[in-house]
Amino acid sequence: MKSVSVAAVVVAYNRDHMLGDTLDALGAQTRPLDDVIVVDNASTDRSLEYAHNHPVVTNTVEMKRNLGGAGGFAAGIARAISRGADLVWIMDDDTVAQPQALERLLDARERYAGSPAVLACRANWIDGREHPMNTPRERFLIDPKLRAHAQAVGAKQIRTASFVAILLDARAVREEGLPVADYFLWNDDFEYTGRLLRRRIGLYVDAARVEHRTKEFAGATDKDPGDRFFGEVRNKVWSLTRSRAFSPVDRLLYSGATLRRWAKMIAISSRPQARIADIIMGTYAGISAPRPTTEILWDTQVGREAAVLDSGTTEHPAQPYQRSDRNTRFAVLLPVWRGDNVTHFQRSLRSIGVDQIRRPSQIVVVCDGPINPGIDRILRDVAHGRRADLTADIPVKVVRLAQNSGLSHALNVGLPECECEIVARADADDISLPERFATQIPLIEAGFEMVGSAIAEFDEDESSTGLVRRMPMSAREIRQTITRRDPFNHPTIVYTKSAVAAAGGYQHVNHMEDYWLFARMIHLGIPTVNVQDPLVLYRIGAGAYQRRGGVDMFRSELRMQRLLRESRMITVPRYVTNMLVRGGYRLIPVGARKALYQTVGRLLWFR
């Protein structure tokens, strides 16, 4: 049998009296596990202590608050794959696997004529009956050849499964991302395995058995779940309307089955009116999209690992999370031109130099044509190693262009002058906060190739900030947003030179060269993320809203939308919508533009 690394993930919550049996059973597997990870969901009993002290456990993840099964499994899967697992075996802390369970899963996987993405165990209740909570849904309308392939290894083809003792292929996880943590409880496994198995193989291996020690032998239709039914409804709405897990036929069939099941439950409920109210409220809650898993896990011990893993697509699977303790070198690229203010420039230079907690290895300043004499004097000083009060003796390279040629050309000239693969952007009138690079560079080290952040707007007094503009956080949100607007704040960007080069570098689109570059990078599948904290103070200054509109900006908008359409990044209907919304915004009066910007901004991304 081909050697693979298998990690087990156990999500624990306040069942220390059962956790020991679960872990003992993992330690008794005839095919030893390579890694055993326990995610403690903020238990108030001794579960975490048991996990720390059990000899089979190799890693623990301690959650500061209970994120439910959905969040716990998302965290555990992220940790397992970041530690090198090829396969991840997930289960709750009330599940006890028979000694040969894992061996039989792997045997079926090895003998099957294909590459299963999910292999499910048979889950029995304590009396030996198959547990109705964990019976996988078989795939309907299946090719007889596929059914025969499964039967040849003692398995059935399945469409979805529960999270009780299923084995996940890390390759599929890298392509599809993690479970949606915002589900918390119920239907998280339905949606996630449905997503993994929409175009992949799933097998139910009857010979691989576990015992699921729930309090009662009951399926979802046998008992009124009480107030938790609200979550069942909301999550089912999310699954069937917002997830890419199901085809239109799937949605129709599962919707019908769900309504029949709910009707049966309500018919035997002692509180039918409460359950009907749950249906109404849960459906309403399901109208709003679930929060991204990256956002929910960001401040946990696995936040960065989860963000990297959740950035993948089928076409561009996520790359393994890379831990790095080295002091990675990086450069800062800062263009200046004749319109820049000497005081603002000096403050900007100090903010990327002496003020930084984690300082760059090099600063490259590109003079785009003639510049302010005061700025020129500062540059001559720093280029000769003077003005350590600004740069902290960081080497500064000054690149001078004879004529003003625009931002895209200046940046294309400056990038090759950066001696480091990692480059941070900065503008001559903005202020990078001291923690900026200490926050962003570790994310590049972890596997992202472009990292942005929120910005806080200010006028002249940097201690008095105004609106904070946050951009979408996760890679999947970013991919959705790029078709409608620029999902990054350009002055906050840190990227790799190779990623920029792969997208063809900056190309001139007046005032939108950054949007066009980022669109191409996203289209290539380059892993990206936005930090939600503001790391740059963005100087708006006089005339900011005037510059966002006018005939020239409308022409730039028209060209930008044409480029997106010609590159097949947007559809014709999206092109028309964008021109009506974005193009119209460029042509309305300044006062209306300001009011619209601030009103819509407060609703969508300002805080």
Coordinates of N, CA and C in Angstrom, one line a residue, residues 341-520:
N341 N 4.1 66.7 -1.5 CA 4.4 67.6 -0.4 C 5.6 67.1 0.4
V342 N 6.6 68.0 0.6 CA 7.8 67.6 1.3 C 7.5 67.1 2.7
T343 N 6.7 67.8 3.4 CA 6.3 67.4 4.8 C 5.6 66.0 4.8
H344 N 4.7 65.9 3.9 CA 4.0 64.6 3.8 C 5.0 63.5 3.5
F345 N 5.9 63.7 2.5 CA 6.8 62.7 2.1 C 7.8 62.3 3.3
Q346 N 8.2 63.3 4.0 CA 9.1 63.0 5.1 C 8.4 62.1 6.2
R347 N 7.2 62.4 6.4 CA 6.4 61.6 7.4 C 6.2 60.2 6.8
S348 N 5.9 60.1 5.6 CA 5.7 58.8 5.0 C 7.0 58.0 5.0
L349 N 8.1 58.6 4.7 CA 9.4 57.9 4.8 C 9.7 57.4 6.2
R350 N 9.5 58.3 7.2 CA 9.7 57.8 8.5 C 8.8 56.7 8.9
S351 N 7.6 56.7 8.4 CA 6.7 55.6 8.8 C 7.0 54.3 8.3
I352 N 7.7 54.2 7.1 CA 8.1 52.9 6.6 C 9.5 52.5 7.0
G353 N 10.2 53.4 7.7 CA 11.6 53.2 8.2 C 11.7 53.1 9.6
V354 N 12.1 54.1 10.3 CA 12.4 54.1 11.7 C 11.2 53.7 12.6
D355 N 10.0 54.0 12.1 CA 8.8 53.7 13.0 C 8.4 52.3 13.0
Q356 N 8.9 51.5 12.0 CA 8.3 50.1 11.9 C 8.9 49.2 12.9
I357 N 8.0 48.3 13.4 CA 8.4 47.3 14.4 C 9.3 46.3 13.6
R358 N 8.9 45.9 12.4 CA 9.7 45.0 11.6 C 10.1 45.8 10.3
R359 N 11.4 46.1 10.3 CA 11.9 47.0 9.3 C 12.3 46.4 8.0
P360 N 12.1 47.1 6.9 CA 12.5 46.5 5.6 C 14.0 46.4 5.4
S361 N 14.4 45.6 4.4 CA 15.8 45.5 4.1 C 16.3 46.5 3.1
Q362 N 15.4 47.1 2.4 CA 15.7 48.1 1.4 C 14.5 49.0 1.2
I363 N 14.7 50.3 0.8 CA 13.7 51.2 0.4 C 14.1 51.7 -1.0
V364 N 13.2 51.5 -2.0 CA 13.4 52.0 -3.3 C 12.4 53.2 -3.6
V365 N 13.0 54.3 -3.9 CA 12.2 55.5 -4.2 C 12.4 55.8 -5.7
V366 N 11.2 55.9 -6.4 CA 11.3 56.2 -7.9 C 10.8 57.6 -8.0
C367 N 11.6 58.4 -8.6 CA 11.3 59.8 -8.9 C 10.7 59.9 -10.3
D368 N 9.4 60.1 -10.3 CA 8.7 60.1 -11.6 C 8.8 61.5 -12.2
G369 N 9.9 61.8 -12.9 CA 10.2 63.1 -13.4 C 10.7 64.0 -12.4
P370 N 10.8 65.3 -12.6 CA 11.3 66.3 -11.7 C 10.4 66.3 -10.4
I371 N 11.0 66.5 -9.3 CA 10.3 66.5 -8.0 C 10.5 67.7 -7.2
N372 N 9.8 67.9 -6.1 CA 9.9 69.0 -5.2 C 11.4 69.1 -4.7
P373 N 12.0 70.3 -4.8 CA 13.4 70.4 -4.3 C 13.6 70.0 -2.9
G374 N 12.6 70.2 -2.0 CA 12.8 69.7 -0.6 C 12.8 68.2 -0.5
I375 N 12.0 67.5 -1.3 CA 12.1 66.1 -1.3 C 13.4 65.6 -1.9
D376 N 13.8 66.3 -2.9 CA 15.1 66.0 -3.6 C 16.3 66.0 -2.6
R377 N 16.3 67.0 -1.7 CA 17.3 67.2 -0.7 C 17.3 66.0 0.3
I378 N 16.1 65.6 0.7 CA 16.0 64.5 1.6 C 16.5 63.2 0.9
L379 N 16.2 63.0 -0.3 CA 16.6 61.8 -1.0 C 18.1 61.8 -1.2
R380 N 18.7 62.9 -1.4 CA 20.2 62.9 -1.6 C 20.8 62.5 -0.2
D381 N 20.2 63.0 0.8 CA 20.8 62.7 2.2 C 20.6 61.2 2.5
V382 N 19.4 60.6 2.3 CA 19.2 59.2 2.6 C 19.9 58.3 1.7
A383 N 20.1 58.7 0.5 CA 20.9 57.8 -0.5 C 22.4 57.7 0.0
H384 N 22.9 58.7 0.7 CA 24.2 58.6 1.2 C 24.3 58.2 2.7
G385 N 23.3 57.6 3.2 CA 23.3 57.1 4.5 C 23.1 58.1 5.6
R386 N 22.6 59.3 5.2 CA 22.3 60.3 6.3 C 20.8 60.2 6.6
R387 N 20.4 60.9 7.6 CA 19.0 60.9 8.0 C 18.5 59.6 8.6
A388 N 19.3 59.0 9.5 CA 18.9 57.8 10.2 C 17.7 58.0 11.0
D389 N 17.4 59.3 11.3 CA 16.1 59.6 12.0 C 14.9 59.3 11.2
L390 N 15.1 59.1 9.9 CA 13.9 58.7 9.1 C 14.0 57.3 8.7
T391 N 15.2 56.8 8.3 CA 15.3 55.5 7.7 C 15.9 54.4 8.6
A392 N 16.4 54.8 9.8 CA 17.1 53.8 10.7 C 18.2 53.1 10.0
D393 N 18.9 53.8 9.1 CA 20.0 53.3 8.3 C 19.7 52.1 7.3
I394 N 18.4 52.0 7.0 CA 18.0 51.1 6.0 C 18.5 51.6 4.6
P395 N 19.1 50.8 3.8 CA 19.6 51.2 2.5 C 18.5 51.8 1.6
V396 N 18.7 53.0 1.1 CA 17.7 53.6 0.2 C 18.3 53.8 -1.2
K397 N 17.6 53.2 -2.2 CA 18.0 53.4 -3.6 C 17.1 54.3 -4.3
V398 N 17.6 55.4 -4.9 CA 16.8 56.4 -5.6 C 16.9 56.1 -7.1
V399 N 15.8 56.0 -7.7 CA 15.8 55.8 -9.2 C 15.1 57.0 -9.8
R400 N 15.8 57.6 -10.8 CA 15.3 58.9 -11.3 C 14.8 58.7 -12.8
L401 N 13.6 59.1 -13.1 CA 13.1 59.1 -14.4 C 13.2 60.6 -15.0
A402 N 13.6 60.7 -16.2 CA 13.8 62.1 -16.7 C 12.5 62.8 -16.8
Q403 N 11.5 62.1 -17.2 CA 10.2 62.8 -17.4 C 9.1 62.0 -16.6
N404 N 8.0 62.7 -16.3 CA 6.9 62.1 -15.6 C 6.2 61.1 -16.6
S405 N 6.1 59.9 -16.2 CA 5.5 58.9 -17.2 C 4.3 58.1 -16.6
G406 N 3.9 58.5 -15.4 CA 2.7 57.9 -14.8 C 3.1 56.8 -13.8
L407 N 2.1 56.5 -13.0 CA 2.4 55.5 -11.9 C 2.7 54.1 -12.3
S408 N 2.0 53.6 -13.3 CA 2.3 52.2 -13.8 C 3.7 52.1 -14.3
H409 N 4.2 53.0 -15.1 CA 5.6 53.0 -15.6 C 6.6 53.1 -14.4
A410 N 6.3 54.0 -13.5 CA 7.3 54.2 -12.4 C 7.4 52.9 -11.5
L411 N 6.3 52.3 -11.3 CA 6.3 51.0 -10.5 C 7.0 49.9 -11.3
N412 N 6.7 49.8 -12.6 CA 7.4 48.8 -13.4 C 8.9 49.0 -13.4
V413 N 9.3 50.3 -13.4 CA 10.8 50.5 -13.3 C 11.3 50.2 -12.0
G414 N 10.6 50.5 -10.9 CA 11.1 50.3 -9.6 C 11.1 48.9 -9.1
L415 N 10.2 48.1 -9.6 CA 10.2 46.7 -9.1 C 11.5 45.9 -9.3
P416 N 12.1 46.0 -10.5 CA 13.4 45.3 -10.7 C 14.5 45.8 -9.9
E417 N 14.4 47.1 -9.4 CA 15.4 47.7 -8.6 C 15.3 47.2 -7.1
C418 N 14.2 46.5 -6.8 CA 14.1 46.0 -5.4 C 14.9 44.7 -5.4
E419 N 15.7 44.6 -4.4 CA 16.6 43.4 -4.3 C 15.9 42.2 -3.7
C420 N 14.7 42.4 -3.2 CA 14.0 41.3 -2.5 C 12.8 40.8 -3.3
E421 N 12.5 39.6 -3.1 CA 11.3 39.0 -3.8 C 10.0 39.6 -3.3
I422 N 10.0 39.9 -2.0 CA 8.8 40.5 -1.4 C 8.9 42.0 -1.4
V423 N 7.8 42.7 -1.9 CA 7.9 44.1 -2.0 C 6.6 44.7 -1.4
A424 N 6.7 45.7 -0.6 CA 5.6 46.4 0.0 C 5.4 47.8 -0.7
R425 N 4.2 48.1 -1.0 CA 3.9 49.4 -1.7 C 3.7 50.5 -0.6
A426 N 4.1 51.7 -0.9 CA 3.8 52.8 -0.1 C 3.6 54.1 -0.9
D427 N 2.8 55.0 -0.5 CA 2.7 56.3 -1.2 C 3.3 57.4 -0.4
A428 N 3.6 58.5 -1.1 CA 4.4 59.5 -0.6 C 3.6 60.5 0.4
D429 N 2.3 60.3 0.5 CA 1.5 61.1 1.4 C 0.8 60.3 2.4
D430 N 1.0 59.0 2.4 CA 0.3 58.2 3.4 C 1.2 57.7 4.5
I431 N 0.7 57.2 5.6 CA 1.4 56.9 6.8 C 1.2 55.4 7.1
S432 N 2.3 54.6 7.1 CA 2.2 53.2 7.5 C 2.3 53.1 9.0
L433 N 1.4 52.4 9.6 CA 1.4 52.3 11.1 C 2.5 51.4 11.5
P434 N 3.1 51.5 12.7 CA 4.3 50.7 13.1 C 4.1 49.2 13.0
E435 N 2.9 48.7 13.1 CA 2.8 47.2 13.1 C 2.5 46.7 11.7
R436 N 2.5 47.6 10.7 CA 2.1 47.2 9.3 C 2.9 45.9 8.8
F437 N 4.2 46.1 8.7 CA 5.0 45.0 8.1 C 5.1 43.8 9.1
A438 N 5.1 44.0 10.4 CA 5.1 42.9 11.3 C 3.8 42.1 11.2
T439 N 2.7 42.7 10.7 CA 1.5 42.0 10.5 C 1.4 41.3 9.1
Q440 N 1.9 42.0 8.1 CA 1.7 41.5 6.7 C 2.8 40.5 6.2
I441 N 4.0 40.7 6.6 CA 5.1 39.9 6.1 C 4.9 38.4 6.6
P442 N 4.5 38.1 7.8 CA 4.3 36.7 8.2 C 3.2 36.0 7.3
L443 N 2.3 36.8 6.8 CA 1.3 36.2 5.9 C 1.9 35.8 4.6
I444 N 2.8 36.6 4.1 CA 3.5 36.3 2.9 C 4.4 35.0 3.1
E445 N 5.0 35.0 4.3 CA 5.8 33.8 4.7 C 4.9 32.6 4.8
A446 N 3.7 32.8 5.1 CA 2.8 31.6 5.3 C 2.3 31.1 4.0
G447 N 2.4 31.8 2.9 CA 2.0 31.3 1.6 C 1.2 32.2 0.7
F448 N 0.7 33.3 1.3 CA 0.0 34.3 0.4 C 1.0 35.0 -0.5
E449 N 0.6 35.5 -1.6 CA 1.5 36.2 -2.5 C 1.0 37.7 -2.7
M450 N -0.1 38.0 -2.1 CA -0.5 39.4 -2.1 C -1.4 39.6 -0.8
V451 N -1.0 40.6 0.0 CA -1.6 40.9 1.3 C -1.9 42.4 1.3
G452 N -3.2 42.7 1.5 CA -3.6 44.1 1.7 C -4.1 44.3 3.1
S453 N -4.7 45.5 3.4 CA -5.3 45.7 4.7 C -6.3 46.8 4.5
A454 N -7.0 47.1 5.6 CA -7.9 48.2 5.7 C -7.1 49.5 5.8
I455 N -7.7 50.7 5.4 CA -7.1 52.0 5.6 C -8.0 52.8 6.4
A456 N -7.4 53.8 7.2 CA -8.1 54.8 7.9 C -7.9 56.1 7.3
E457 N -8.9 56.8 6.9 CA -8.8 58.1 6.2 C -8.5 59.2 7.2
F458 N -7.7 60.1 6.8 CA -7.5 61.3 7.6 C -7.2 62.5 6.6
D459 N -7.3 63.7 7.2 CA -7.0 64.9 6.4 C -5.6 65.4 6.6
E460 N -5.4 66.2 7.7 CA -4.0 66.6 8.0 C -3.6 66.1 9.3
D461 N -4.5 66.0 10.3 CA -4.1 65.5 11.6 C -4.2 64.0 11.7
E462 N -3.1 63.3 11.7 CA -3.1 61.9 11.7 C -3.7 61.3 13.0
S463 N -3.8 62.0 14.0 CA -4.4 61.5 15.3 C -5.9 61.6 15.2
S464 N -6.4 62.2 14.2 CA -7.9 62.3 14.1 C -8.3 61.6 12.8
T465 N -8.5 60.3 12.8 CA -8.9 59.5 11.6 C -10.4 59.5 11.5
G466 N -10.8 59.3 10.2 CA -12.2 59.3 9.9 C -12.7 57.9 9.6
L467 N -13.2 57.7 8.4 CA -13.7 56.4 8.0 C -12.6 55.4 7.8
V468 N -12.9 54.2 8.2 CA -12.0 53.1 8.0 C -12.6 52.2 6.8
R469 N -11.8 52.0 5.8 CA -12.3 51.3 4.6 C -11.7 49.9 4.7
R470 N -12.6 48.9 4.9 CA -12.2 47.5 5.0 C -12.5 46.8 3.7
M471 N -11.7 46.0 3.2 CA -11.9 45.3 2.0 C -12.2 43.8 2.3
P472 N -12.8 43.0 1.4 CA -13.1 41.6 1.7 C -11.9 40.9 2.1
M473 N -12.1 40.0 3.1 CA -10.9 39.4 3.7 C -10.4 38.1 3.0
S474 N -11.3 37.2 2.8 CA -10.9 35.9 2.3 C -10.7 35.9 0.8
A475 N -9.9 34.9 0.3 CA -9.6 34.8 -1.2 C -10.9 34.6 -1.9
R476 N -11.9 33.9 -1.4 CA -13.1 33.6 -2.1 C -14.0 34.9 -2.2
E477 N -14.0 35.7 -1.1 CA -14.7 36.9 -1.2 C -14.0 37.9 -2.2
I478 N -12.7 37.9 -2.2 CA -12.0 38.8 -3.1 C -12.3 38.4 -4.5
R479 N -12.3 37.1 -4.9 CA -12.6 36.7 -6.2 C -14.0 37.2 -6.6
Q480 N -15.0 37.1 -5.7 CA -16.3 37.6 -6.0 C -16.4 39.1 -6.2
T481 N -15.6 39.8 -5.4 CA -15.7 41.3 -5.4 C -15.0 41.9 -6.6
I482 N -13.9 41.2 -7.2 CA -13.1 41.8 -8.2 C -13.9 42.1 -9.5
T483 N -15.1 41.4 -9.7 CA -15.9 41.7 -10.8 C -16.7 42.9 -10.7
R484 N -16.8 43.5 -9.5 CA -17.6 44.7 -9.2 C -16.8 45.9 -8.9
R485 N -15.7 45.7 -8.2 CA -14.9 46.8 -7.8 C -13.5 46.3 -7.3
D486 N -12.6 47.2 -7.1 CA -11.2 46.8 -6.7 C -11.3 46.4 -5.2
P487 N -10.9 45.1 -4.9 CA -11.0 44.6 -3.6 C -9.8 44.9 -2.7
F488 N -8.9 45.8 -3.1 CA -7.7 46.1 -2.4 C -7.5 47.6 -2.3
N489 N -6.9 48.0 -1.2 CA -6.4 49.4 -1.1 C -4.9 49.4 -1.5
H490 N -4.6 50.0 -2.6 CA -3.3 49.9 -3.3 C -2.2 50.3 -2.3
P491 N -2.3 51.4 -1.6 CA -1.2 51.8 -0.7 C -0.8 50.8 0.4
T492 N -1.7 49.8 0.6 CA -1.4 48.9 1.7 C -0.8 47.6 1.2
I493 N -0.6 47.4 -0.1 CA -0.3 46.1 -0.7 C 1.1 45.7 -0.4
V494 N 1.3 44.4 -0.1 CA 2.6 43.7 -0.1 C 2.4 42.5 -1.0
Y495 N 3.3 42.4 -2.0 CA 3.2 41.3 -2.9 C 4.6 40.7 -3.2
T496 N 4.6 39.6 -4.0 CA 5.8 39.0 -4.5 C 6.1 39.5 -5.9
K497 N 7.3 39.7 -6.2 CA 7.6 40.2 -7.6 C 7.3 39.1 -8.6
S498 N 7.4 37.9 -8.3 CA 7.1 36.8 -9.2 C 5.6 36.8 -9.5
A499 N 4.8 37.1 -8.5 CA 3.3 37.1 -8.7 C 2.9 38.3 -9.7
V500 N 3.6 39.4 -9.4 CA 3.3 40.6 -10.3 C 3.7 40.3 -11.7
A501 N 4.9 39.7 -11.8 CA 5.5 39.4 -13.2 C 4.6 38.3 -13.9
A502 N 4.1 37.4 -13.2 CA 3.2 36.3 -13.8 C 2.0 37.0 -14.4
A503 N 1.5 38.1 -13.8 CA 0.3 38.7 -14.3 C 0.6 39.8 -15.4
G504 N 1.9 39.9 -15.7 CA 2.3 40.9 -16.7 C 2.6 42.3 -16.2
G505 N 2.8 42.4 -14.9 CA 3.2 43.7 -14.4 C 2.0 44.8 -14.5
Y506 N 2.4 46.0 -14.1 CA 1.4 47.1 -14.2 C 1.2 47.5 -15.7
Q507 N 0.0 47.7 -16.1 CA -0.3 48.2 -17.4 C -1.2 49.4 -17.3
H508 N -0.9 50.4 -18.1 CA -1.5 51.7 -17.9 C -3.0 51.7 -18.2
V509 N -3.8 52.0 -17.1 CA -5.2 52.3 -17.2 C -5.3 53.5 -16.3
N510 N -5.5 54.7 -16.8 CA -5.5 55.9 -16.0 C -6.2 55.8 -14.7
H511 N -5.5 55.9 -13.6 CA -6.1 55.9 -12.2 C -6.6 54.5 -11.8
M512 N -6.4 53.5 -12.7 CA -6.9 52.1 -12.4 C -5.9 51.0 -12.7
E513 N -4.6 51.4 -12.8 CA -3.6 50.4 -13.1 C -3.5 49.3 -12.0
D514 N -3.8 49.7 -10.8 CA -3.8 48.8 -9.7 C -4.9 47.8 -9.8
Y515 N -6.1 48.3 -10.1 CA -7.3 47.4 -10.2 C -7.1 46.4 -11.3
W516 N -6.5 46.8 -12.5 CA -6.3 45.9 -13.6 C -5.2 44.9 -13.3
L517 N -4.2 45.3 -12.6 CA -3.2 44.3 -12.2 C -3.8 43.3 -11.2
F518 N -4.5 43.8 -10.2 CA -5.1 42.9 -9.2 C -6.1 41.9 -9.8
A519 N -6.9 42.4 -10.8 CA -7.8 41.5 -11.5 C -7.1 40.4 -12.2
R520 N -6.0 40.7 -12.8 CA -5.2 39.6 -13.5 C -4.6 38.7 -12.5

